[in-house]
Coordinates of C-alpha atoms and ligand atoms in Angstrom, one line a residue:
X1 CA 33.2 -23.9 2.8
X2 CA 34.2 -22.8 -0.9
X3 CA 31.9 -20.1 -2.3
X4 CA 29.0 -21.5 -4.1
X5 CA 29.0 -22.2 -7.7
X6 CA 25.5 -21.4 -8.3
X7 CA 24.4 -18.4 -5.9
X8 CA 20.6 -17.7 -6.1
X9 CA 20.8 -16.0 -2.6
X10 CA 20.3 -12.5 -4.2
X11 CA 20.6 -10.5 -7.2
X12 CA 23.3 -8.4 -5.5
X13 CA 25.4 -11.6 -6.2
X14 CA 26.3 -10.2 -9.8
X15 CA 29.6 -9.2 -10.8
X16 CA 30.4 -6.5 -13.1
X17 CA 30.7 -8.1 -16.8
X18 CA 33.7 -7.6 -19.0
X19 CA 31.8 -4.8 -21.0
X20 CA 31.0 -3.1 -17.7
X21 CA 34.5 -3.3 -16.5
X22 CA 35.8 -1.7 -19.5
X23 CA 33.5 0.9 -19.4
X24 CA 34.5 1.7 -15.5
X25 CA 38.2 1.5 -16.7
X26 CA 37.7 4.2 -19.6
X27 CA 35.5 6.4 -17.6
X28 CA 35.8 9.9 -17.8
X29 CA 36.3 11.4 -14.0
X30 CA 36.2 14.6 -12.1
X31 CA 35.2 15.7 -8.9
X32 CA 31.8 14.6 -8.3
X33 CA 31.0 16.9 -5.0
X34 CA 31.8 19.9 -7.3
X35 CA 29.5 18.5 -10.1
X36 CA 32.4 18.2 -12.1
X37 CA 32.3 14.2 -12.9
X38 CA 31.2 13.6 -16.3
X39 CA 30.4 10.1 -15.9
X40 CA 28.2 10.9 -12.7
X41 CA 26.5 13.5 -14.7
X42 CA 25.7 11.4 -17.4
X43 CA 24.3 8.9 -15.4
X44 CA 22.0 11.4 -13.4
X45 CA 20.9 12.6 -16.9
X46 CA 20.3 9.2 -18.0
X47 CA 18.1 8.3 -14.7
X48 CA 16.0 11.8 -14.7
X49 CA 15.1 11.2 -18.2
X50 CA 14.1 7.6 -18.0
X51 CA 12.2 8.6 -14.8
X52 CA 10.5 11.7 -16.2
X53 CA 11.8 13.7 -13.1
X54 CA 13.3 17.4 -13.0
X55 CA 16.7 16.0 -11.2
X56 CA 18.5 13.0 -9.7
X57 CA 21.6 12.4 -7.6
X58 CA 24.1 9.6 -7.4
X59 CA 24.2 7.7 -4.0
X60 CA 26.3 5.0 -2.6
X61 CA 23.7 2.4 -2.0
X62 CA 19.5 2.3 -1.9
X63 CA 19.3 2.3 1.9
X64 CA 20.7 6.0 1.8
X65 CA 18.2 6.8 -1.1
X66 CA 15.4 5.8 1.1
X67 CA 16.7 7.4 4.3
X68 CA 17.6 10.7 2.8
X69 CA 14.1 10.8 0.8
X70 CA 12.6 10.2 4.4
X71 CA 14.7 12.9 6.0
X72 CA 14.0 15.4 3.3
X73 CA 10.0 14.6 3.5
X74 CA 9.5 13.9 6.9
X75 CA 9.6 15.7 10.3
X76 CA 10.4 13.9 13.8
X77 CA 7.0 12.1 14.8
X78 CA 5.5 11.9 11.2
X79 CA 4.1 8.8 10.2
X80 CA 4.9 6.9 7.0
X81 CA 2.6 4.2 5.7
X82 CA 4.3 1.1 4.1
X83 CA 3.4 -2.3 3.8
X84 CA 4.5 -4.7 6.6
X85 CA 7.1 -6.5 4.6
X86 CA 9.0 -3.2 3.5
X87 CA 12.8 -3.0 3.4
X88 CA 12.6 0.3 5.4
X89 CA 10.9 -1.6 8.1
X90 CA 12.9 -4.7 8.3
X91 CA 16.1 -4.2 6.9
X92 CA 17.5 -0.8 7.3
X93 CA 18.4 -0.7 10.9
X94 CA 15.3 1.2 12.1
X95 CA 16.9 3.9 10.1
X96 CA 13.6 6.3 9.9
X97 CA 13.5 6.3 13.6
X98 CA 17.4 7.1 13.9
X99 CA 17.6 9.8 11.1
X100 CA 14.4 11.3 10.6
X101 CA 12.9 10.5 13.7
X102 CA 9.7 9.0 12.0
X103 CA 7.2 6.5 12.7
X104 CA 6.1 3.8 10.5
X105 CA 2.5 2.6 10.1
X106 CA 2.7 -0.9 8.8
X107 CA -0.2 -1.8 6.6
X108 CA -1.2 -5.6 6.1
X109 CA -0.9 -5.9 2.2
X110 CA -1.1 -9.1 0.0
X111 CA 2.3 -10.1 -1.3
X112 CA 3.9 -6.7 -0.3
X113 CA 0.8 -4.8 -2.0
X114 CA -1.9 -2.8 -0.3
X115 CA -5.0 -1.2 -1.5
X116 CA -6.0 2.5 -1.7
X117 CA -8.7 1.6 0.8
X118 CA -6.1 0.2 3.4
X119 CA -4.1 3.2 2.6
X120 CA -6.8 5.6 3.1
X121 CA -7.8 3.7 6.4
X122 CA -4.0 4.0 7.8
X123 CA -4.0 7.9 7.4
X124 CA -4.9 9.5 10.8
X125 CA -7.2 12.3 11.7
X126 CA -5.3 15.7 12.3
X127 CA -5.5 15.7 16.0
X128 CA -3.3 16.9 18.8
X129 CA -2.8 13.5 20.2
X130 CA -1.9 11.7 17.0
X131 CA 1.3 11.6 14.7
X132 CA 0.9 13.6 11.5
X133 CA 0.6 11.2 8.3
X134 CA 3.2 12.3 6.0
X135 CA 4.4 9.7 3.6
X136 CA 2.9 6.8 1.6
X137 CA 6.0 4.5 0.9
X138 CA 6.0 1.5 -1.7
X139 CA 8.4 -1.1 -2.9
X140 CA 8.6 -1.6 -6.8
X141 CA 8.9 -4.8 -7.0
X142 CA 7.8 -5.7 -3.5
X143 CA 10.9 -7.9 -2.5
X144 CA 9.7 -9.6 0.6
X145 CA 6.3 -9.7 -0.9
X146 CA 7.5 -12.0 -3.7
X147 CA 9.1 -9.8 -6.1
X148 CA 5.7 -8.8 -6.5
X149 CA 5.0 -6.0 -9.5
X150 CA 2.6 -3.3 -8.0
X151 CA 0.0 -2.7 -10.8
X152 CA -0.3 0.8 -11.9
X153 CA -4.0 1.2 -11.4
X154 CA -3.2 0.5 -7.6
X155 CA 0.0 2.7 -7.5
X156 CA -2.7 5.4 -9.1
X157 CA -5.3 4.7 -6.6
X158 CA -2.9 5.1 -3.6
X159 CA -1.5 8.1 -5.0
X160 CA -5.1 9.7 -5.3
X161 CA -5.6 9.0 -1.8
X162 CA -2.1 10.6 -0.8
X163 CA -3.2 13.5 -3.1
X164 CA -6.4 13.8 -1.1
X165 CA -4.7 13.9 2.2
X166 CA -1.8 16.0 1.5
X167 CA 0.6 13.0 2.0
X168 CA 3.9 12.7 -0.5
X169 CA 4.5 9.3 -2.2
X170 CA 7.7 7.7 -2.3
X171 CA 8.9 4.7 -4.5
X172 CA 11.7 2.4 -3.2
X173 CA 12.5 1.4 -6.5
X174 CA 15.2 -1.1 -5.8
X175 CA 14.1 -3.3 -8.5
X176 CA 11.8 -0.7 -10.5
X177 CA 13.3 -2.0 -13.9
X178 CA 12.5 -5.5 -13.1
X179 CA 9.0 -4.4 -12.8
X180 CA 8.9 -2.3 -16.0
X181 CA 10.4 -5.3 -17.9
X182 CA 8.0 -7.7 -16.5
X183 CA 4.8 -5.8 -16.9
X184 CA 5.6 -3.6 -20.2
X185 CA 4.8 -0.5 -18.2
X186 CA 7.4 2.2 -18.6
X187 CA 9.3 3.1 -15.8
X188 CA 8.2 6.8 -16.5
X189 CA 4.8 5.8 -15.9
X190 CA 5.5 4.0 -12.8
X191 CA 7.5 7.0 -11.6
X192 CA 4.7 9.7 -12.5
X193 CA 2.7 9.7 -9.2
X194 CA 6.0 10.0 -6.9
X195 CA 7.6 12.7 -5.3
X196 CA 10.7 10.9 -4.7
X197 CA 12.0 7.6 -6.1
X198 CA 15.2 5.9 -6.6
X199 CA 16.5 2.7 -8.6
X200 CA 19.4 0.4 -7.4
X201 CA 22.2 -0.4 -9.7
X202 CA 23.8 -2.8 -7.7
X203 CA 21.0 -5.6 -7.7
X204 CA 19.9 -7.2 -11.0
X205 CA 21.5 -4.5 -13.1
X206 CA 24.8 -5.9 -12.1
X207 CA 26.9 -3.0 -11.0
X208 CA 29.2 -3.2 -8.1
X209 CA 27.8 -0.5 -6.1
X210 CA 25.4 2.7 -6.5
X211 CA 21.9 3.9 -6.5
X212 CA 20.2 7.1 -8.1
X213 CA 17.7 8.9 -6.5
X214 CA 15.3 11.2 -8.5
X215 CA 12.5 13.9 -7.8
X216 CA 12.0 17.6 -8.2
X217 CA 14.9 20.3 -8.4
X218 CA 14.1 21.2 -4.8
X219 CA 13.9 18.0 -3.5
X220 CA 17.2 16.8 -5.0
X221 CA 18.8 20.1 -3.9
X222 CA 18.0 19.1 -0.4
X223 CA 19.0 15.5 -0.7
X224 CA 22.4 16.7 -1.8
X225 CA 22.7 18.5 1.2
X226 CA 21.8 15.6 3.4
X227 CA 24.1 13.4 1.0
X228 CA 27.2 16.1 2.0
X229 CA 26.4 15.9 5.6
X230 CA 26.1 12.1 5.8
X231 CA 29.5 12.0 4.0
X232 CA 28.1 10.4 0.9
X233 CA 29.5 13.0 -1.5
X234 CA 32.2 11.6 -3.5
X235 CA 35.2 12.6 -5.7
X236 CA 36.1 10.6 -9.2
X237 CA 32.9 8.6 -8.7
X238 CA 32.8 8.2 -12.5
X239 CA 34.7 4.9 -12.2
X240 CA 31.5 3.5 -10.6
X241 CA 29.0 5.7 -12.2
X242 CA 30.1 4.6 -15.6
X243 CA 29.0 1.0 -14.6
X244 CA 25.6 2.3 -14.0
X245 CA 25.5 4.1 -17.6
X246 CA 26.8 0.7 -19.1
X247 CA 23.8 -1.3 -17.1
X248 CA 21.2 1.3 -18.3
X249 CA 22.5 0.6 -21.8
X250 CA 23.1 -3.0 -21.7
X251 CA 21.4 -4.8 -18.9
X252 CA 17.8 -3.9 -18.8
X253 CA 15.8 -5.8 -21.4
X254 CA 17.8 -9.0 -20.7
X255 CA 16.0 -9.0 -17.1
X256 CA 13.3 -10.6 -19.0
X257 CA 15.6 -13.7 -19.0
X258 CA 16.1 -13.5 -15.1
X259 CA 12.0 -13.6 -15.2
X260 CA 11.6 -16.7 -17.2
X261 CA 14.6 -18.5 -15.3
X262 CA 12.5 -17.8 -12.0
X263 CA 9.2 -19.0 -13.4
X264 CA 11.4 -22.1 -14.7
X265 CA 12.9 -22.6 -11.4
X266 CA 9.2 -22.4 -9.7
X267 CA 7.7 -24.9 -12.3
X268 CA 10.8 -27.2 -11.9
X269 CA 10.4 -27.7 -7.8
X270 CA 6.6 -27.0 -7.4
X271 CA 6.0 -30.8 -6.8
X272 CA 8.9 -31.7 -5.0
X273 CA 7.5 -33.5 -1.7
X274 CA 7.1 -31.0 1.2
X275 CA 8.1 -28.0 -0.9
X276 CA 5.3 -25.3 -1.2
X277 CA 5.9 -22.7 -3.7
X278 CA 4.2 -19.3 -3.1
X279 CA 2.8 -19.4 -6.8
X280 CA 0.1 -16.6 -6.7
X281 CA 2.3 -15.3 -9.3
X282 CA 6.2 -15.2 -10.1
X283 CA 6.1 -11.6 -11.1
X284 CA 9.9 -10.9 -11.7
X285 CA 13.0 -12.6 -10.6
X286 CA 12.1 -13.9 -7.3
X287 CA 10.9 -17.4 -5.9
X288 CA 9.7 -17.9 -2.3
X289 CA 8.7 -21.2 -1.0
X290 CA 8.4 -23.0 2.3
X291 CA 9.9 -26.1 3.2
X292 CA 8.1 -27.0 6.7
X293 CA 6.5 -30.2 5.3
X294 CA 10.0 -31.6 4.4
X295 CA 10.7 -31.9 8.1
X296 CA 13.8 -29.7 7.6
X297 CA 14.3 -26.0 8.6
X298 CA 15.2 -23.5 5.8
X299 CA 18.8 -23.3 7.5
X300 CA 19.1 -27.2 6.9
X301 CA 17.8 -26.9 3.4
X302 CA 20.5 -24.0 2.9
X303 CA 23.3 -26.0 4.2
X304 CA 22.6 -29.1 2.5
X305 CA 22.3 -27.1 -0.9
X306 CA 25.9 -25.6 -0.1
X307 CA 27.3 -29.2 -0.3
X308 CA 26.1 -29.2 -3.7
X309 CA 27.3 -26.0 -4.6
X310 CA 24.0 -24.1 -4.6
X311 CA 23.1 -21.2 -2.3
X312 CA 19.5 -20.3 -1.8
X313 CA 18.3 -17.6 0.8
X314 CA 16.7 -18.6 4.1
X315 CA 14.1 -16.0 5.0
X316 CA 12.9 -17.2 8.1
X317 CA 12.4 -20.5 9.9
X318 CA 11.1 -22.2 7.0
X319 CA 10.8 -19.9 4.1
X320 CA 13.2 -19.8 1.4
X321 CA 14.1 -17.1 -1.3
X322 CA 15.4 -17.9 -4.7
X323 CA 16.7 -14.7 -6.8
X324 CA 17.7 -15.2 -10.5
X325 CA 20.0 -13.1 -12.0
X326 CA 22.5 -12.2 -15.0
X327 CA 25.4 -14.3 -13.2
X328 CA 23.3 -17.6 -13.3
X329 CA 22.4 -19.3 -16.7
X330 CA 19.0 -21.5 -17.3
X331 CA 21.1 -24.8 -16.9
X332 CA 22.5 -23.6 -13.8
X333 CA 19.0 -22.9 -12.4
X334 CA 18.1 -26.2 -13.6
X335 CA 21.0 -27.6 -11.5
X336 CA 20.0 -25.7 -8.6
X337 CA 16.3 -27.3 -8.9
X338 CA 17.9 -30.6 -9.1
X339 CA 19.9 -30.2 -6.1
X340 CA 16.9 -29.3 -4.4
X341 CA 15.3 -32.4 -5.3
X342 CA 18.2 -34.6 -4.0
X343 CA 18.1 -32.8 -0.6
X344 CA 14.3 -33.2 -0.5
X345 CA 14.4 -36.8 -1.6
X346 CA 17.4 -37.8 0.7
X347 CA 15.1 -36.0 3.6
X348 CA 12.0 -37.9 2.9
X349 CA 13.9 -41.4 2.4
X350 CA 15.4 -40.8 6.0
X351 CA 12.1 -39.9 7.6
Ligands
PLP1 C1 18.5 -3.9 -1.7 C2 17.2 -3.0 -1.4 C3 17.5 -1.9 -0.6 C4 18.3 -1.4 -0.3 O1 19.5 -1.1 -1.2 P1 21.2 -1.2 -0.9 O2 21.7 -0.6 -2.6 O3 21.4 -2.6 -0.8 O4 21.3 -0.3 0.1 C5 16.2 -1.2 -0.5 N1 15.0 -1.6 -0.7 C6 14.8 -2.8 -1.3 C7 13.4 -3.5 -1.6 C8 15.8 -3.5 -1.5 O5 15.7 -4.9 -2.2

């Protein structure tokens, strides 16, 4: 099967743009682990400014940011409170158990977002028998929840609960800038209640690799030691950090187009027979829909769409996910919606 012409599987499918590649080719470089790579230093400076934190460190991936933030702040046996759909629960290979030895207490949120009273209910009383509740982790945007933007008020409410009980706050900000652009709330305001947070450069921002973890000077110093231990410290990382600098300068505002395209896709397929779009809100660049009433599984729809050159994610047996991004134009989104219509109509005629 040739690679799909229109790839809505994930915003990780973005390729570095021409401008980004030029910035990478011209990057000033040095030895990152000695603090001598000017481009990486610049990226960290920009990120800590953007997020209003004391310090930041460049990491190979968002997963490493999550795992190191947990390692620094949680001891073996500690509880992390997170929504049941969280990436740290479902998509990081059980990392919190493997590295920090931490437990996760899943919360039954709505579209990936839980409420302050739910957080409070999940915190355990200090007893000999019980794990120690240590961290509340939220995902901005909540990916498997639907690309949901956590409202600032809800974050503040959850953070008051954390403060009252002496827990730390961690944000998996893989798509924090999508949330900022979609809501008009600044990344800095979203970041304020968090002890640790990071943003991903390799999703909608269009970089080939990388993420930046931020927090207090002391937190980042400890994070650096884990990065070194785990072999995440780099050398001339400026070549890839320059892509991040370029993305923060050129690819943030345009995320609004991805959000418009996601809404456009949702509207285009909402009335197709058998397709049920999760329309509680298309907050950002994701559209989830269920295909069970077409009589097909998500895998079947996925494979038939591939014959039209379109790739859409299959999340479970009947749930599918479309993610818009900078390498897919409005016309291509329309084409993808038309392909889904064809596939669904063929299936309903065959039935
Ligand atoms: C992609 C993603 C991650 C992991 O980031 P990588 O850079 O792929 O390691 C973590 N959390 C969420 C919500 C994500 O979407």
